[in-house]
C-alpha atoms as a printed R data frame, in Angstrom:
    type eleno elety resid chain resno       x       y      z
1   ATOM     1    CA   UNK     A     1  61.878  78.226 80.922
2   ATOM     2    CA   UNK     A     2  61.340  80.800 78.592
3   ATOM     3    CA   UNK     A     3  63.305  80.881 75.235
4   ATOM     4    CA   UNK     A     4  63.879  84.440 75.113
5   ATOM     5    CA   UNK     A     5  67.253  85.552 75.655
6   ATOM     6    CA   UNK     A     6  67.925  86.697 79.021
7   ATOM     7    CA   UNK     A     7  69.845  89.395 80.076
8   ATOM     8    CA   UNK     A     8  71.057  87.457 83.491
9   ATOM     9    CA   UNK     A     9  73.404  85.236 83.144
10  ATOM    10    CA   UNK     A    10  72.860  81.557 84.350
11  ATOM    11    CA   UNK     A    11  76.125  81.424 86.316
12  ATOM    12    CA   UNK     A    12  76.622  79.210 89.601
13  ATOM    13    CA   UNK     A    13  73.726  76.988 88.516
14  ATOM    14    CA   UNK     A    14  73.733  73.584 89.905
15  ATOM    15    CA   UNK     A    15  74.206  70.418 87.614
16  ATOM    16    CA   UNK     A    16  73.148  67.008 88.021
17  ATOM    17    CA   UNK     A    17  75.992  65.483 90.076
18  ATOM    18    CA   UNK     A    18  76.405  69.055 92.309
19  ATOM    19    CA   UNK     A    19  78.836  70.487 89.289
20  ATOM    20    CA   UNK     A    20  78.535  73.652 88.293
21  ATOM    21    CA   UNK     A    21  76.741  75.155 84.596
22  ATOM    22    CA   UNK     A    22  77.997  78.353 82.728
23  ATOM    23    CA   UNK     A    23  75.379  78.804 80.363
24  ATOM    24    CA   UNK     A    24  76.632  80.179 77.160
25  ATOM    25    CA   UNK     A    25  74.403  83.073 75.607
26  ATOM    26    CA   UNK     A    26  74.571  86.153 73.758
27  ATOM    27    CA   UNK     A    27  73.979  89.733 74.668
28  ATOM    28    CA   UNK     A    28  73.933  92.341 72.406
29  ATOM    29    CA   UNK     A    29  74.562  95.871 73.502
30  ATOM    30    CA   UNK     A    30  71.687  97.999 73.161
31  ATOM    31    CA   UNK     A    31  73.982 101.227 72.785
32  ATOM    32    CA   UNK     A    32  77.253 101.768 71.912
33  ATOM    33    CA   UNK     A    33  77.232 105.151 73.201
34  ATOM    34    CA   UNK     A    34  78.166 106.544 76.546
35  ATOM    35    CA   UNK     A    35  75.400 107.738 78.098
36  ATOM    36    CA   UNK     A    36  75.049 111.043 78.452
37  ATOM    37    CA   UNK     A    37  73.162 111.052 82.282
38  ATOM    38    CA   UNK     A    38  76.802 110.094 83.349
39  ATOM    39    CA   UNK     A    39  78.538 112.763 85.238
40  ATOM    40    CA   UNK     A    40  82.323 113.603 84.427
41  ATOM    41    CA   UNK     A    41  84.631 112.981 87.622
42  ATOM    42    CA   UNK     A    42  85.871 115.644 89.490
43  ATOM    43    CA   UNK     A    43  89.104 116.705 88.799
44  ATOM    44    CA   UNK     A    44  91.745 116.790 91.553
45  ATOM    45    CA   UNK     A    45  92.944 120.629 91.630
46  ATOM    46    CA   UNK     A    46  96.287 121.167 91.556
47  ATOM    47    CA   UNK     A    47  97.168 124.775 91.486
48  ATOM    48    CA   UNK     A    48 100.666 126.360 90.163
49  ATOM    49    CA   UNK     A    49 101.712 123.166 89.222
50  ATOM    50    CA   UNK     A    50 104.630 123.625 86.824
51  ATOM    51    CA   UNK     A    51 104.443 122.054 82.912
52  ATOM    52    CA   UNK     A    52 107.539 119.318 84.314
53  ATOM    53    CA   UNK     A    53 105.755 118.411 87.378
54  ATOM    54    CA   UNK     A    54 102.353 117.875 85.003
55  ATOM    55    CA   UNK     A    55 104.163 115.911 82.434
56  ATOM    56    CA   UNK     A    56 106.291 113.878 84.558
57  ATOM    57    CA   UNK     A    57 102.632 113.232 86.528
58  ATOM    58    CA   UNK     A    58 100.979 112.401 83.124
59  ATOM    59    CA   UNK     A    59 103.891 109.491 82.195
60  ATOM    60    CA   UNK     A    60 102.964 107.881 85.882
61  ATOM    61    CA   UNK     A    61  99.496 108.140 85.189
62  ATOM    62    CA   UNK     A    62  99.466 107.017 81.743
63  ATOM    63    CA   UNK     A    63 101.425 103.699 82.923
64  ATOM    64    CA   UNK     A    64  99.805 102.760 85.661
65  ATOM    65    CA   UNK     A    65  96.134 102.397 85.126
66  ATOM    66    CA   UNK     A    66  95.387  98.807 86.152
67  ATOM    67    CA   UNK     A    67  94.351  97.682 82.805
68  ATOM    68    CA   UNK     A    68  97.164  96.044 80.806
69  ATOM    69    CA   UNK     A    69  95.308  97.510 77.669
70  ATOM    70    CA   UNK     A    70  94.928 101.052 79.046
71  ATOM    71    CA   UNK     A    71  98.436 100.859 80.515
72  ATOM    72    CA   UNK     A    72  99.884  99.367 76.598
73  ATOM    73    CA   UNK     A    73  97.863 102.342 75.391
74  ATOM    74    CA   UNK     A    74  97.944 105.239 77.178
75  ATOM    75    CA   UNK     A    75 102.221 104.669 77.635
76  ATOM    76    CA   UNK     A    76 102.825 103.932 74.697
77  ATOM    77    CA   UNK     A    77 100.857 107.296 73.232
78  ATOM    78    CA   UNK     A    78 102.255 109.520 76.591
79  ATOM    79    CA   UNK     A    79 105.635 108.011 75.244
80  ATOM    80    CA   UNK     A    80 105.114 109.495 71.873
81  ATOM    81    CA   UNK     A    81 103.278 112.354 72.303
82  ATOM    82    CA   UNK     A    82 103.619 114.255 75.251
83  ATOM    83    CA   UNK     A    83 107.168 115.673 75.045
84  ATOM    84    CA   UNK     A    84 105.479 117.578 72.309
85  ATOM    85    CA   UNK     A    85 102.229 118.771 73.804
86  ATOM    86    CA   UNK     A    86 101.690 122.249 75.073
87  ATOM    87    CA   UNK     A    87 100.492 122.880 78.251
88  ATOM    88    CA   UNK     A    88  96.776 123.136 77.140
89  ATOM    89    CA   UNK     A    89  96.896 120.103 75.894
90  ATOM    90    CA   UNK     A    90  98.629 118.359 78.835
91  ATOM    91    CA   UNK     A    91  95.474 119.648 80.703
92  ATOM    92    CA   UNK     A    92  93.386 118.457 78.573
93  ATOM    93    CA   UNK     A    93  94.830 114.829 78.800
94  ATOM    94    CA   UNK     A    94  94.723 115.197 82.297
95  ATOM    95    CA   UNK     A    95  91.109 115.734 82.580
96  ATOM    96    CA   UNK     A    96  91.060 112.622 79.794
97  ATOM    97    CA   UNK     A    97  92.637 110.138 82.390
98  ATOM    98    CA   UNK     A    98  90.376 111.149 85.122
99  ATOM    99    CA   UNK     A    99  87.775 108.924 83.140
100 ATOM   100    CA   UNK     A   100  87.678 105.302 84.260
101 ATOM   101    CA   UNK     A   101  90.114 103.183 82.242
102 ATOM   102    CA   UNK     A   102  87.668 101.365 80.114
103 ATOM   103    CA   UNK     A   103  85.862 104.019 79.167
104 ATOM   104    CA   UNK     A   104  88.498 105.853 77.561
105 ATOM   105    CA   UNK     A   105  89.809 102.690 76.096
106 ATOM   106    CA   UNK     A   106  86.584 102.174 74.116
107 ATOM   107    CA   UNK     A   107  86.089 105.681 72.932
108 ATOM   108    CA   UNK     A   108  89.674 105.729 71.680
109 ATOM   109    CA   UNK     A   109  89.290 101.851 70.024
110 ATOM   110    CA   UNK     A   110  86.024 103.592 68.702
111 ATOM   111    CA   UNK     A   111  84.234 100.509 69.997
112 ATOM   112    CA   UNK     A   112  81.482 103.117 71.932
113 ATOM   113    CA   UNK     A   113  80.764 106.825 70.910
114 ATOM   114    CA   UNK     A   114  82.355 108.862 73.905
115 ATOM   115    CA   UNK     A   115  79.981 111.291 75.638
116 ATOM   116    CA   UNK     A   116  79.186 115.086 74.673
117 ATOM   117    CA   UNK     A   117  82.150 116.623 76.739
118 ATOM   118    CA   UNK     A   118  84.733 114.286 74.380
119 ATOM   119    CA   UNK     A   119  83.270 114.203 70.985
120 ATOM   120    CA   UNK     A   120  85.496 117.021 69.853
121 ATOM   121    CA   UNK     A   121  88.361 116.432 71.655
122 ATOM   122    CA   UNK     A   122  91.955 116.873 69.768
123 ATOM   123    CA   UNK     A   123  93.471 114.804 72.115
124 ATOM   124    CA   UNK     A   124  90.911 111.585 72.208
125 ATOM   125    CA   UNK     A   125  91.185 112.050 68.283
126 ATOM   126    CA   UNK     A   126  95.024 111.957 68.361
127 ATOM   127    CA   UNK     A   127  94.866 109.204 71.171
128 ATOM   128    CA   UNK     A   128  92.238 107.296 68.717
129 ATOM   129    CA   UNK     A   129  94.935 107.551 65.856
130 ATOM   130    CA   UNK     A   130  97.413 106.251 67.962
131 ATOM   131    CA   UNK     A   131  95.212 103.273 69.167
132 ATOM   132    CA   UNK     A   132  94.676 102.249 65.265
133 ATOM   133    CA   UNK     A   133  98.549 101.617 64.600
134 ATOM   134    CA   UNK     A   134  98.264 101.668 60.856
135 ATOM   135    CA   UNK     A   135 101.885 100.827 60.956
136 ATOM   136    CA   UNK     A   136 101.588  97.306 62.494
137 ATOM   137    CA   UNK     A   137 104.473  98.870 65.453
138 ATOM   138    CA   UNK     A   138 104.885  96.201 67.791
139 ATOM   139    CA   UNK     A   139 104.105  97.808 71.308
140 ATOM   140    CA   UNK     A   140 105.661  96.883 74.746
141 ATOM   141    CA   UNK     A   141 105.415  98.952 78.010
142 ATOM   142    CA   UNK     A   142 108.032 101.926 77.676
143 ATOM   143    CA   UNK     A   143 111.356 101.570 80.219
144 ATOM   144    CA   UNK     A   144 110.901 104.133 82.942
């Protein structure tokens, strides 16, 4: 066997005595940037919708991700911030949470660089601040 880390991971490998192996090793990322060959989803278009029906929409969608750490996120900052944000804004979080969940997690931990189309974004930058919590708040899932 080689002694080069490998990129595979040795799971489900058979032991002596038919148990079963994890092999522990390491794997460094080799980027921590999105990359930039990956398309941004297609939004779903929803046409005359009024700023109540948007913000109400962006609460929902902000709390139910399927990520506790998204959902502790992204309702506790919808909680804070949108009641404030102007309707260009509102779109522009909407487009935001049509990324996949971990994605947007990591660009607003700063853990990867997000891609081209959200480097600049006034939003992901507020949403980044938010995920810092330089005031230690303890966080728990808004009531609905």
């Amino acid at each position: 066997m080689s002694t080069e880390a490998s990129s595979v991971s040795d799971l489900d490998r058979p032991a002596a005595g038919g148990s079963m192996v994890v092999a522990q090793h390491t794997r460094t990322l080799e980027s921590t940037t999105t990359p930039a060959d990956v398309p941004p989803p297609a939004p779903l278009l929803r046409p005359n919708e009024p700023v109540t029906t948007l913000r109400a929409r962006l609460v929902y969608q902000s709390r139910k991700r399927g990520t506790l750490e998204s959902d502790l996120l992204l309702s506790t900052f919808a909680r804070d911030f949108l009641g404030s944000m102007s309707e260009s804004e509102l779109k522009e979080y909407d487009k935001l949470l049509d990324e996949a969940d971990w994605d947007i997690y990591y660009w607003s931990t700063g853990k990867r660089a997000p891609p081209e189309r959200w480097a600049n974004s006034a939003i992901l930058g507020k949403l980044a601040v938010h995920a810092k919590n330089e005031g230690k708040v303890v966080r728990r899932m808004p009531s609905l």
